[in-house]
XYZ file of C-alpha atoms in Angstrom:
770
model
C 75.917 -137.066 -1.451
C 78.246 -137.125 1.519
C 75.917 -134.793 3.258
C 73.087 -137.249 2.621
C 75.034 -140.245 3.787
C 75.730 -138.459 7.263
C 72.123 -137.429 7.632
C 71.189 -141.030 6.938
C 73.508 -142.163 9.763
C 72.604 -139.654 12.429
C 68.725 -139.009 11.693
C 66.304 -140.933 13.864
C 64.123 -142.680 11.204
C 61.677 -144.056 13.967
C 60.690 -140.534 14.766
C 59.414 -139.648 11.318
C 57.515 -142.729 11.061
C 55.958 -142.232 14.539
C 54.806 -138.893 13.472
C 52.969 -140.248 10.527
C 51.445 -143.112 12.176
C 50.053 -140.620 15.004
C 48.316 -138.492 12.296
C 46.864 -141.754 10.795
C 45.565 -142.617 14.227
C 43.841 -139.137 14.729
C 42.168 -139.544 11.164
C 40.976 -143.101 12.278
C 39.463 -141.733 15.498
C 37.625 -139.248 13.612
C 36.252 -141.745 11.055
C 35.020 -143.882 13.917
C 33.096 -141.153 15.725
C 31.640 -139.989 12.338
C 30.502 -143.597 11.712
C 28.813 -144.045 15.093
C 26.769 -140.749 14.617
C 25.624 -141.937 11.109
C 24.635 -145.296 12.605
C 22.605 -143.802 15.350
C 20.670 -141.550 12.682
C 20.093 -144.642 10.715
C 18.597 -146.579 13.729
C 16.213 -143.775 14.370
C 15.137 -143.598 10.792
C 14.770 -147.423 10.946
C 12.338 -147.497 13.871
C 10.255 -144.588 12.456
C 9.930 -146.243 8.893
C 8.895 -149.730 10.416
C 6.260 -147.847 12.870
C 4.828 -146.062 9.720
C 4.562 -149.120 7.833
C 2.680 -150.958 10.520
C 0.199 -148.257 10.857
C -0.294 -148.115 7.158
C -0.818 -151.872 6.912
C -3.413 -151.908 9.886
C -5.569 -148.835 8.471
C -5.695 -150.776 4.987
C -6.676 -154.217 6.360
C -9.339 -152.265 8.793
C -10.740 -150.531 5.571
C -11.035 -153.799 3.753
C -12.939 -155.385 6.755
C -15.132 -152.300 7.102
C -15.985 -152.788 3.435
C -16.723 -156.506 3.728
C -18.890 -155.950 6.971
C -20.910 -153.310 4.871
C -21.447 -156.086 2.321
C -22.375 -158.692 4.915
C -24.879 -156.363 6.493
C -26.563 -155.372 3.107
C -26.669 -159.018 2.127
C -28.365 -159.947 5.632
C -30.926 -157.243 5.043
C -31.600 -158.129 1.351
C -30.806 -154.566 0.084
C -28.397 -155.980 -2.561
C -28.612 -159.126 -4.681
C -25.743 -161.385 -6.089
C -25.048 -159.205 -8.915
C -24.746 -155.925 -6.835
C -22.397 -158.197 -4.488
C -20.298 -158.940 -7.423
C -20.006 -155.190 -8.776
C -18.963 -153.885 -5.311
C -16.550 -156.787 -4.768
C -15.287 -156.185 -8.103
C -14.440 -152.522 -7.407
C -12.742 -153.479 -3.971
C -10.501 -155.831 -5.662
C -9.547 -153.213 -8.363
C -8.485 -151.046 -5.359
C -6.674 -153.786 -3.791
C -4.405 -155.990 -5.962
C -3.465 -158.300 -3.048
C -7.055 -159.660 -2.905
C -7.503 -162.851 -4.989
C -11.136 -163.482 -4.480
C -14.326 -162.318 -2.577
C -16.845 -165.218 -2.158
C -20.213 -165.414 -0.497
C -20.922 -168.924 1.272
C -23.789 -170.230 2.965
C -24.064 -171.649 6.464
C -22.513 -175.011 5.151
C -19.580 -173.363 3.497
C -20.939 -173.909 -0.198
C -20.191 -171.395 -2.713
C -22.982 -169.069 -3.734
C -21.099 -166.485 -5.762
C -18.458 -163.853 -5.847
C -15.344 -162.444 -7.779
C -13.896 -163.633 -9.908
C -16.583 -165.513 -11.673
C -15.841 -169.266 -12.604
C -17.512 -172.180 -13.312
C -15.214 -174.354 -11.399
C -13.552 -173.250 -8.050
C -9.581 -173.339 -8.770
C -7.564 -175.517 -6.623
C -5.405 -172.715 -5.782
C -8.049 -171.112 -3.359
C -8.954 -172.831 -0.103
C -12.296 -174.855 0.004
C -14.311 -176.026 2.541
C -12.229 -179.373 2.781
C -9.297 -177.378 4.163
C -9.027 -177.958 7.702
C -7.698 -174.250 8.561
C -10.607 -172.882 6.571
C -13.282 -174.981 8.607
C -11.660 -173.878 11.790
C -12.030 -170.198 11.286
C -15.371 -170.741 9.705
C -16.669 -172.424 12.689
C -15.096 -169.923 14.935
C -16.796 -167.076 12.974
C -20.211 -169.067 13.186
C -19.908 -169.489 16.905
C -18.234 -166.248 18.106
C -20.179 -164.036 15.689
C -17.172 -161.468 14.459
C -14.812 -161.534 11.869
C -11.709 -163.812 11.983
C -8.504 -164.516 9.824
C -7.515 -168.078 9.019
C -4.088 -169.311 9.687
C -1.744 -169.188 6.615
C -2.729 -171.470 3.783
C -0.050 -172.949 1.644
C -1.112 -173.462 -2.132
C 0.885 -172.244 -4.958
C 1.648 -169.389 -2.729
C 0.588 -168.293 0.899
C -2.666 -167.280 1.267
C -4.778 -165.874 4.280
C -8.580 -165.526 4.264
C -10.857 -163.099 6.320
C -14.230 -164.376 7.074
C -17.110 -162.105 7.979
C -20.321 -163.613 9.211
C -23.920 -162.961 7.972
C -26.557 -163.198 10.441
C -30.282 -163.050 9.296
C -32.669 -162.457 12.281
C -29.928 -163.410 14.752
C -29.453 -166.831 12.833
C -25.998 -167.576 11.093
C -26.897 -167.559 7.436
C -23.452 -167.606 5.914
C -20.229 -165.577 5.516
C -18.320 -163.462 3.101
C -14.619 -164.841 2.593
C -11.775 -162.412 1.271
C -8.702 -164.239 0.098
C -5.492 -162.426 0.533
C -2.272 -163.113 -1.365
C 0.627 -162.632 1.009
C 3.051 -162.409 -1.800
C 0.972 -159.704 -3.417
C 0.355 -157.728 -0.327
C 4.154 -157.675 0.288
C 4.787 -156.311 -3.295
C 1.736 -153.912 -3.379
C 1.651 -152.579 0.218
C 5.135 -151.835 0.813
C 6.205 -148.427 -0.848
C 9.071 -148.351 -3.314
C 11.184 -146.139 -0.906
C 10.940 -148.661 1.916
C 12.087 -151.432 -0.332
C 15.207 -149.596 -1.463
C 16.229 -149.200 2.162
C 15.414 -152.362 3.549
C 15.528 -156.190 2.885
C 11.845 -157.611 3.718
C 10.148 -160.829 4.430
C 6.918 -162.237 5.696
C 7.368 -165.160 8.193
C 4.678 -167.260 10.025
C 4.673 -168.312 13.563
C 7.122 -171.301 12.894
C 9.855 -168.853 11.290
C 9.082 -170.195 7.700
C 9.399 -167.679 4.858
C 6.167 -166.937 3.161
C 7.176 -164.157 0.863
C 9.112 -163.332 -1.330
C 9.007 -166.737 -2.901
C 12.620 -166.583 -3.819
C 13.805 -166.519 -0.449
C 13.878 -169.579 1.645
C 15.744 -168.626 4.648
C 14.672 -166.239 7.387
C 16.771 -163.085 7.600
C 19.111 -162.977 10.560
C 21.598 -160.787 12.206
C 21.662 -158.110 14.998
C 19.934 -155.444 12.737
C 16.862 -157.686 11.971
C 13.575 -156.160 13.288
C 10.272 -157.888 13.561
C 6.708 -156.335 13.726
C 3.110 -157.456 13.428
C 2.164 -157.398 9.667
C -1.046 -155.431 10.188
C -3.894 -157.143 12.038
C -3.682 -160.605 10.359
C -2.884 -162.496 13.403
C -1.571 -166.220 13.239
C 1.886 -165.279 14.100
C 2.459 -163.304 10.559
C 5.139 -161.075 11.058
C 7.206 -158.542 8.811
C 10.968 -158.914 9.099
C 13.215 -156.051 7.932
C 16.907 -155.891 7.494
C 18.633 -152.399 6.374
C 20.316 -152.179 3.183
C 23.061 -149.352 3.991
C 24.198 -147.325 1.106
C 28.058 -146.924 0.732
C 29.598 -144.226 2.324
C 29.559 -140.770 0.504
C 32.633 -139.765 -1.506
C 32.272 -136.093 -0.411
C 32.846 -137.018 3.202
C 35.907 -139.105 2.462
C 37.634 -137.162 -0.409
C 39.722 -135.105 1.901
C 40.534 -138.109 4.243
C 41.875 -139.909 1.244
C 43.876 -136.945 -0.139
C 45.478 -136.586 3.413
C 46.284 -140.160 3.388
C 47.753 -140.218 0.026
C 50.014 -137.248 0.952
C 51.283 -139.230 4.022
C 51.848 -142.357 2.101
C 53.961 -140.231 -0.483
C 55.928 -138.766 2.485
C 56.610 -142.368 4.005
C 57.328 -143.464 0.228
C 59.933 -140.609 -0.194
C 61.543 -141.718 3.079
C 61.770 -145.063 1.934
C 63.436 -144.314 -1.440
C 65.879 -142.152 0.513
C 66.828 -145.100 2.373
C 66.958 -147.299 -0.578
C 69.308 -145.129 -2.200
C 71.975 -145.676 0.143
C 71.908 -149.457 -0.487
C 71.948 -149.439 -4.148
C 75.461 -150.287 -4.675
C 75.410 -153.249 -2.195
C 72.046 -154.421 -4.046
C 73.813 -154.193 -7.465
C 76.622 -156.384 -6.487
C 74.509 -158.811 -5.132
C 72.158 -158.933 -8.438
C 75.110 -159.295 -10.469
C 76.096 -162.414 -8.522
C 72.774 -163.910 -8.568
C 72.602 -163.175 -12.407
C 75.786 -165.259 -12.799
C 74.693 -167.988 -10.637
C 71.259 -168.005 -12.248
C 72.628 -168.193 -15.869
C 74.792 -171.210 -14.877
C 72.006 -173.062 -13.030
C 69.849 -172.475 -16.173
C 72.372 -173.860 -18.577
C 72.893 -176.767 -16.208
C 69.141 -177.581 -16.127
C 68.606 -177.813 -19.657
C 67.973 -181.268 -21.176
C 69.263 -180.079 -24.684
C 73.140 -180.387 -24.928
C 75.110 -177.378 -25.657
C 78.650 -177.135 -27.093
C 80.751 -174.353 -28.282
C 83.923 -174.881 -30.637
C 86.270 -172.138 -31.762
C 86.981 -171.642 -35.383
C 89.402 -174.483 -35.640
C 86.911 -176.894 -34.398
C 88.168 -177.167 -30.773
C 85.603 -177.524 -27.966
C 85.567 -174.397 -25.811
C 82.539 -175.136 -23.751
C 80.019 -178.087 -22.840
C 76.990 -177.823 -20.466
C 76.210 -180.525 -17.900
C 73.360 -181.919 -20.098
C 75.811 -182.774 -23.032
C 78.191 -184.304 -20.699
C 75.515 -186.396 -19.216
C 74.449 -187.342 -22.740
C 77.668 -188.642 -23.898
C 79.044 -190.010 -20.637
C 82.251 -187.685 -20.447
C 82.831 -184.968 -17.953
C 82.782 -181.290 -18.847
C 86.797 -181.204 -18.118
C 87.250 -184.111 -20.211
C 85.488 -182.649 -23.302
C 87.055 -179.199 -23.125
C 89.767 -179.059 -25.592
C 88.888 -182.116 -27.646
C 89.473 -181.828 -31.590
C 88.144 -183.961 -34.440
C 87.682 -186.914 -34.348
C 85.694 -186.666 -31.154
C 85.419 -189.732 -28.614
C 81.547 -189.690 -28.866
C 81.295 -190.325 -32.517
C 80.397 -193.867 -33.210
C 82.884 -195.794 -35.111
C 80.363 -197.002 -37.842
C 79.056 -193.461 -38.365
C 82.585 -191.860 -38.163
C 82.577 -190.915 -41.989
C 78.922 -189.150 -41.568
C 79.949 -187.374 -38.242
C 83.266 -186.120 -39.993
C 81.327 -184.681 -42.928
C 78.816 -182.919 -40.674
C 81.769 -181.562 -38.773
C 83.496 -180.130 -41.837
C 80.348 -178.610 -43.069
C 79.712 -176.758 -39.787
C 83.217 -175.404 -39.939
C 82.405 -174.333 -43.585
C 79.036 -172.515 -42.463
C 77.087 -174.960 -44.275
C 74.507 -176.203 -41.688
C 71.027 -177.012 -43.006
C 67.964 -175.398 -41.417
C 66.836 -178.903 -40.073
C 70.109 -179.707 -38.813
C 72.123 -183.147 -38.924
C 70.927 -186.404 -37.799
C 73.930 -188.394 -36.360
C 74.855 -191.399 -34.449
C 76.690 -190.832 -31.192
C 78.161 -193.380 -28.750
C 78.373 -192.882 -25.072
C 81.365 -193.760 -22.875
C 80.074 -197.270 -22.158
C 79.704 -198.021 -25.839
C 75.796 -197.440 -26.077
C 74.627 -195.934 -29.298
C 72.020 -193.196 -29.585
C 70.814 -190.883 -32.208
C 70.869 -187.062 -31.944
C 69.880 -184.246 -33.900
C 72.351 -181.445 -34.147
C 71.688 -177.869 -35.097
C 74.557 -175.399 -35.449
C 74.871 -171.591 -35.610
C 77.868 -168.912 -35.506
C 79.045 -167.936 -31.999
C 79.078 -164.047 -31.987
C 80.715 -162.231 -28.747
C 79.510 -158.901 -27.439
C 81.705 -156.883 -29.829
C 79.833 -158.388 -32.704
C 82.715 -160.632 -33.753
C 82.583 -164.463 -34.730
C 84.505 -166.521 -32.272
C 83.407 -169.973 -33.381
C 80.361 -172.201 -33.556
C 77.456 -173.071 -31.221
C 75.646 -176.288 -31.413
C 72.573 -177.732 -29.653
C 72.150 -181.387 -29.531
C 68.924 -183.421 -28.781
C 68.634 -186.933 -28.048
C 66.114 -188.343 -30.654
C 66.391 -192.142 -30.123
C 63.098 -192.436 -28.398
C 61.328 -190.008 -30.859
C 62.684 -192.414 -33.806
C 61.312 -195.399 -31.950
C 57.864 -193.571 -31.598
C 57.930 -192.717 -35.285
C 58.620 -196.307 -36.218
C 55.798 -197.508 -33.964
C 53.400 -195.076 -35.515
C 54.398 -195.980 -38.996
C 53.585 -199.726 -38.151
C 50.228 -198.783 -36.630
C 49.312 -196.805 -39.713
C 50.344 -199.872 -41.577
C 48.199 -202.230 -39.604
C 45.132 -199.768 -39.792
C 45.464 -199.594 -43.371
C 45.429 -203.525 -43.665
C 42.492 -203.523 -41.577
C 40.576 -201.059 -43.803
C 41.696 -202.763 -46.984
C 40.257 -205.888 -45.552
C 36.916 -204.536 -44.576
C 33.866 -205.613 -46.744
C 32.415 -202.156 -46.827
C 33.414 -199.043 -48.946
C 35.584 -196.446 -46.901
C 36.519 -193.113 -48.250
C 38.233 -190.004 -46.439
C 37.803 -186.690 -48.218
C 38.706 -182.983 -47.165
C 35.781 -181.234 -45.892
C 36.348 -178.068 -47.569
C 37.781 -178.752 -51.024
C 36.509 -182.436 -51.135
C 39.979 -183.835 -52.115
C 40.424 -187.506 -51.823
C 42.619 -188.533 -48.933
C 42.013 -192.109 -48.918
C 39.900 -195.025 -50.465
C 40.119 -198.616 -49.440
C 39.897 -201.569 -51.794
C 36.226 -201.909 -51.214
C 35.318 -198.387 -52.161
C 37.450 -198.784 -55.440
C 35.672 -202.024 -56.343
C 32.083 -200.653 -55.670
C 32.571 -197.260 -57.491
C 34.927 -197.219 -60.551
C 34.974 -193.582 -60.640
C 38.761 -192.885 -61.909
C 37.340 -191.687 -65.269
C 35.090 -189.364 -63.265
C 37.529 -187.802 -60.806
C 38.771 -184.338 -61.704
C 42.399 -183.403 -61.767
C 43.666 -179.955 -60.362
C 47.207 -179.863 -59.649
C 47.297 -183.762 -58.967
C 44.358 -183.630 -56.568
C 41.593 -186.046 -56.906
C 38.104 -184.794 -55.634
C 35.845 -187.367 -53.985
C 32.634 -185.255 -54.414
C 32.802 -186.463 -58.154
C 31.552 -189.793 -56.773
C 28.334 -189.126 -55.213
C 26.680 -186.764 -58.187
C 25.826 -190.348 -59.560
C 23.843 -190.871 -56.235
C 20.268 -189.062 -56.053
C 19.914 -186.307 -53.432
C 23.538 -186.240 -52.326
C 24.481 -183.764 -49.590
C 28.001 -183.892 -47.802
C 26.742 -183.465 -44.233
C 27.456 -185.397 -41.090
C 24.476 -188.160 -40.846
C 23.432 -191.478 -41.678
C 21.304 -191.988 -44.927
C 20.265 -194.640 -47.549
C 20.966 -193.762 -51.214
C 20.281 -195.412 -54.488
C 23.316 -195.607 -57.004
C 21.275 -194.873 -60.262
C 24.036 -196.291 -62.403
C 24.271 -199.973 -60.857
C 20.876 -199.914 -59.200
C 22.388 -200.934 -55.652
C 21.214 -199.448 -52.518
C 23.762 -198.312 -49.891
C 23.709 -197.199 -46.291
C 26.108 -194.225 -46.083
C 27.438 -193.180 -42.584
C 29.256 -189.676 -42.440
C 31.240 -188.372 -39.569
C 33.672 -185.460 -39.375
C 37.180 -186.518 -38.355
C 40.535 -184.631 -37.751
C 43.091 -185.596 -40.184
C 46.645 -185.045 -40.460
C 47.985 -181.401 -40.472
C 44.959 -180.243 -38.558
C 42.565 -180.717 -41.653
C 38.966 -181.284 -41.245
C 37.802 -184.271 -43.132
C 34.663 -186.383 -43.906
C 34.696 -190.090 -43.273
C 32.229 -192.110 -45.429
C 31.321 -195.665 -44.737
C 29.241 -197.213 -47.532
C 27.299 -200.563 -46.829
C 25.675 -202.382 -49.685
C 22.116 -203.014 -48.285
C 20.461 -204.093 -51.393
C 19.580 -207.591 -50.288
C 18.027 -206.301 -46.965
C 15.910 -204.023 -48.829
C 14.653 -206.384 -51.240
C 13.803 -208.712 -48.359
C 12.067 -205.941 -46.615
C 10.027 -205.141 -49.799
C 9.127 -209.007 -50.174
C 8.036 -209.026 -46.358
C 5.774 -205.940 -46.729
C 4.080 -207.454 -49.902
C 3.507 -210.613 -48.015
C 1.841 -208.579 -45.349
C -0.235 -207.057 -47.606
C -1.470 -210.406 -49.021
C -1.832 -211.601 -45.537
C -4.148 -208.604 -44.726
C -6.255 -208.924 -47.837
C -6.711 -212.858 -46.985
C -7.759 -211.749 -43.541
C -10.372 -209.649 -44.815
C -11.698 -212.330 -47.207
C -11.696 -214.574 -44.281
C -13.749 -212.225 -42.264
C -16.194 -211.551 -45.145
C -16.615 -215.135 -45.650
C -17.544 -215.671 -41.962
C -20.158 -212.996 -42.229
C -21.331 -213.902 -45.672
C -24.431 -215.765 -44.488
C -25.202 -212.898 -42.046
C -25.037 -210.305 -44.507
C -27.178 -212.313 -47.055
C -29.781 -212.128 -44.587
C -29.354 -208.668 -43.696
C -29.633 -207.915 -47.573
C -32.854 -209.858 -47.860
C -34.590 -207.538 -45.482
C -34.184 -204.319 -47.037
C -34.881 -206.072 -50.731
C -38.104 -207.629 -49.005
C -39.089 -204.164 -47.561
C -38.587 -202.485 -50.933
C -40.757 -205.136 -52.937
C -43.600 -204.790 -50.132
C -43.468 -201.022 -50.282
C -43.375 -201.047 -54.235
C -46.607 -203.455 -54.255
C -48.329 -201.146 -51.640
C -47.665 -198.010 -53.745
C -48.887 -199.834 -56.770
C -52.316 -200.652 -54.845
C -52.764 -196.994 -53.602
C -51.992 -195.471 -57.090
C -54.827 -197.600 -58.729
C -57.342 -196.358 -56.385
C -59.856 -193.586 -57.767
C -58.392 -191.119 -55.410
C -54.759 -192.311 -54.726
C -53.465 -191.140 -51.217
C -50.467 -189.148 -52.505
C -49.238 -188.521 -48.959
C -48.826 -192.135 -47.989
C -47.330 -193.055 -51.366
C -44.689 -190.210 -50.872
C -44.085 -191.826 -47.287
C -43.794 -195.354 -48.668
C -41.312 -193.943 -51.434
C -39.288 -192.398 -48.822
C -39.118 -195.540 -46.845
C -38.157 -197.491 -49.990
C -35.348 -195.007 -50.453
C -33.968 -195.604 -47.204
C -34.022 -199.527 -47.583
C -32.206 -199.033 -50.779
C -29.591 -196.664 -49.301
C -29.228 -199.416 -46.324
C -28.568 -202.123 -48.911
C -26.243 -199.916 -50.990
C -24.282 -199.048 -47.826
C -23.717 -202.766 -47.002
C -22.680 -203.811 -50.464
C -20.395 -200.742 -50.786
C -18.629 -202.083 -47.334
C -18.115 -205.426 -48.507
C -16.805 -204.354 -51.856
C -14.317 -201.761 -49.940
C -13.151 -204.409 -47.740
C -12.530 -207.280 -50.119
C -10.982 -205.475 -53.025
C -7.253 -205.623 -52.997
C -5.479 -202.322 -53.994
C -2.456 -200.374 -53.228
C -2.359 -198.482 -49.870
C -2.886 -194.846 -50.309
C -2.792 -192.563 -47.033
C -5.398 -189.940 -46.985
C -7.285 -187.984 -44.244
C -9.801 -190.227 -42.352
C -12.504 -189.541 -39.899
C -13.231 -192.303 -37.404
C -17.054 -191.656 -37.745
C -16.926 -192.512 -41.363
C -14.737 -195.601 -40.798
C -17.436 -196.657 -38.064
C -20.302 -196.300 -40.292
C -18.766 -198.470 -43.015
C -18.044 -201.379 -40.368
C -21.229 -201.196 -38.246
C -23.599 -202.225 -40.969
C -21.394 -205.307 -41.712
C -21.358 -206.255 -38.128
C -25.269 -205.828 -37.618
C -26.226 -209.381 -38.513
C -23.707 -210.887 -36.127
C -24.765 -208.619 -33.301
C -28.341 -209.660 -33.719
C -27.381 -213.473 -34.121
C -25.400 -213.166 -30.808
C -28.063 -211.038 -29.156
C -25.548 -208.368 -28.144
C -25.839 -204.510 -27.618
C -23.346 -202.336 -29.367
C -22.550 -198.860 -27.993
C -20.635 -196.196 -29.794
C -19.053 -193.267 -27.973
C -17.201 -190.778 -30.313
C -16.144 -187.327 -29.601
C -17.693 -184.584 -31.552
C -16.127 -183.211 -33.800
C -14.162 -186.158 -34.555
C -10.526 -185.264 -35.332
C -8.839 -186.544 -38.661
C -6.228 -189.151 -38.869
C -3.736 -189.583 -41.964
C -3.967 -193.357 -43.179
C -5.367 -195.839 -45.288
C -9.271 -196.019 -44.733
C -9.436 -199.653 -45.930
C -6.839 -200.934 -43.551
C -8.193 -199.015 -40.569
C -11.676 -200.265 -41.296
C -10.184 -203.808 -41.254
C -8.716 -203.080 -37.904
C -12.102 -201.874 -36.392
C -13.919 -204.900 -37.865
C -11.550 -207.460 -36.430
C -11.614 -205.750 -32.909
C -15.277 -205.383 -32.837
C -16.112 -208.974 -34.281
C -13.388 -210.573 -31.676
C -15.296 -208.717 -28.715
C -18.689 -209.960 -30.235
C -17.343 -213.505 -30.315
C -15.747 -213.283 -26.911
C -19.214 -212.838 -25.366
C -20.752 -215.923 -26.433
C -20.673 -217.478 -23.182
C -21.749 -214.352 -21.190
C -25.342 -214.059 -20.108
C -27.469 -212.298 -22.677
C -28.368 -209.299 -20.410
C -24.624 -208.511 -19.994
C -23.524 -208.862 -23.662
C -22.493 -205.265 -23.909
C -19.583 -204.173 -26.483
C -18.509 -200.574 -26.358
C -16.538 -198.628 -28.858
C -15.236 -195.542 -27.323
C -12.599 -192.836 -28.517
C -10.925 -189.907 -26.766
C -8.219 -187.168 -27.787
C -5.358 -186.896 -25.698
C -2.197 -184.755 -26.409
C -2.974 -184.676 -30.115
C -3.526 -188.492 -30.147
C -6.771 -190.421 -30.886
C -7.188 -193.161 -28.518
C -9.761 -195.843 -29.517
C -10.874 -198.717 -26.963
C -12.976 -201.678 -27.775
C -14.360 -202.917 -24.502
C -16.208 -206.339 -24.151
C -17.559 -208.327 -21.364
C -16.219 -211.799 -22.441
C -14.152 -214.053 -20.566
C -10.995 -212.265 -20.783
C -7.366 -213.129 -22.094
C -5.390 -215.865 -20.232
C -1.932 -214.940 -21.491
C -1.449 -211.489 -22.617
C 2.110 -212.035 -23.488
C 1.175 -214.224 -26.474
C -1.787 -212.223 -27.727
C -0.047 -210.766 -30.663
C 2.321 -213.742 -31.437
C 1.616 -214.892 -35.236
C -0.875 -218.209 -35.318
C -1.919 -217.955 -31.611
C -5.519 -218.125 -31.124
C -8.189 -219.202 -28.737
C -10.702 -219.973 -31.133
C -11.450 -223.577 -32.425
C -11.542 -222.328 -36.148
C -9.161 -219.160 -35.813
C -6.076 -218.709 -37.946
C -4.185 -216.787 -35.250
C -3.244 -213.770 -37.527
C -5.999 -211.141 -37.008
C -4.489 -209.277 -34.123
C -1.058 -209.613 -35.376
C -2.037 -207.963 -38.591
C -4.015 -205.352 -36.713
C -1.002 -204.394 -34.734
C 1.193 -204.153 -37.906
C -1.357 -202.192 -39.679
C -1.475 -199.676 -36.638
C 2.403 -199.472 -36.485
C 2.551 -198.549 -40.140
C 0.225 -195.822 -39.220
C 2.759 -194.453 -36.466
C 0.378 -195.603 -33.571
C 0.494 -198.312 -31.062
C -1.789 -201.375 -30.224
C -2.173 -202.910 -26.915
C -4.565 -204.929 -24.680
C -5.871 -204.364 -21.050
C -8.114 -206.288 -18.680
C -11.691 -205.020 -18.314
C -12.217 -204.069 -14.433
C -15.896 -204.942 -14.745
C -14.753 -208.344 -16.541
C -13.507 -209.007 -20.203
C -10.872 -207.341 -22.222
C -10.156 -203.630 -23.675
C -8.281 -203.584 -26.869
C -6.833 -200.175 -27.380
C -4.886 -198.441 -30.052
C -3.739 -194.802 -30.692
C -3.076 -192.791 -33.848
C -1.661 -189.236 -34.353
C -4.136 -186.669 -35.512
C -3.773 -184.012 -38.018
C -5.398 -180.495 -38.327
C -7.470 -179.490 -41.268
C -4.963 -176.562 -41.603
C -2.273 -179.073 -42.150
C -4.288 -180.192 -45.260
C -4.735 -176.662 -46.374
C -1.080 -176.110 -46.373
C -0.209 -179.249 -48.182
């Protein structure tokens, strides 16, 4: 050890460190030189790869242009027709996935044919209206050789090559080949090039064309640009190399040498540290003592140590501040201590004797202490045996916590709970809290006890009452978190139940149930619904009363026709040689007139009959067929025309057919009556229906005087007729809303009003599943 100390004093440590750093410098120089050589090799491969890619693209685009010129020459010489052009175009497109379309247009740019075949040209392909396409098309017609358009932005960047067709030295159209720059970058760049470089297509304004996920142009000293084939228009291919990580084989031995040098430096450093261990150990011991003292003084919990006789041996700074006496004043004190409150002297002395007897409870003692200035405060004292390093008991150690603020908070919390309980007990609704897992009742207010007398139903299990015994009386009960309406089958009362999961005391999850008696509200809703049905029935009777005279005249026509046809048949049958063919034709006409009269009578009976609403699948065509014969007399009387435009096939809706027929009848009747002041030639009422997003939209369009105030149109008892009731449109809106639809009014741009409503459609498969 003495030899090492002498060597430590005389050996020049800086020389050893200098040798190590010199060797590291040599290694670093070698790494830099090797890196420069590798960089030069990569630059040469970089230039060669880009040159190869440029030549490959030029050859591919020139090949496509030659094929397109060959097709143009064949079309100009009439050696192929449109079908042959499509077959050859399809073969070219299969070999070139970047080609979106090959089209044949005439001299005015109108589409003749091509691939792919479509009935309507998609918006993604540039059309004659595109300025860039027209510019290139005019250039081809003027110059007479193929041209590329500028970059055209659609859903993806496109370019079109236009090859002219000349027939007898006259421009007769062109062939248009549409390229997708995104696909061209994907299909014509080989995989090995993509793995080496990051590639982009940019235009003359340095905007990134492809790939679509990049929005900024590649930048940096290693970026190279080249023309993308022979597309022109400033389209360039930008490349940036993606360098692979250095090979571990080249760096393995360098890392090994560096580790050995690091171990050498570490060994030298340990040798120097060993010489200072003794000094550091002494400093560490001093720091430990100071740290322990600082830790004890920084505690907010008071610490107090007593010997076996009860004399104070030690008190920390926190306890000194708590009672107001200094540490020196507390040391050596014996019972009774000066910080004991006089009014709690007996309690403190009993606790002190219990500590000396080793009878301290686990939850400690709650005592009343007094500060030096006479201020009282509450503490909780925990005591334990004081054991020294030899394992012998030297006395008693106590920790003291000031719980004055804690007791105040507890008292405030108790008062707050009492206030909350008072509020819940005074609520007019029933409130119940039960444990989520077991269903144990945690709380019931007075309203809940009055509404549900369930004490005889509650099960007893070790004193626990279960709330879920309440709701087996309620039909369909399910203890989940949502708002529902349920019927109490015992009392006949209807309750709205709101359930929410809450956190209860002890971290338990509980279900809060708030039950509101809504029996009176439900009875009022039922009465209003019955009144609405009576109003709808009255409205149908009023409509039929208004149409009675016209319907009577309408029924006379088929009956008179039947009588005439019957007399004619009788006359023909009494002839010596009855004309059986004419008799059969006359009988067929009699049958049609009888069917017409029966349809009118069925429509009247269906509308005026009061019955219970029964939703069923309805088709708009059948509803209109019932209503139109009823409105035929009014249409003839007002000299109006009625046009019906319905989709084929007409979708199904779910609802009450009589109520929907009443809506259609009211809207058509209002439209006819609104055109009384319109010139006869313009009296046109149109019934249109369309399907949009699984909704059936129906429009009744008239050419009347229009509506002055749209805001009051659906108000009850609002009418513009001299003898109207003002309830028709209000009833129509109620019917449509009952069928989960919507009714509104719009102004007709040609003059008049459009009454519109939407209804949800259903599919025939849904009916099959039901």
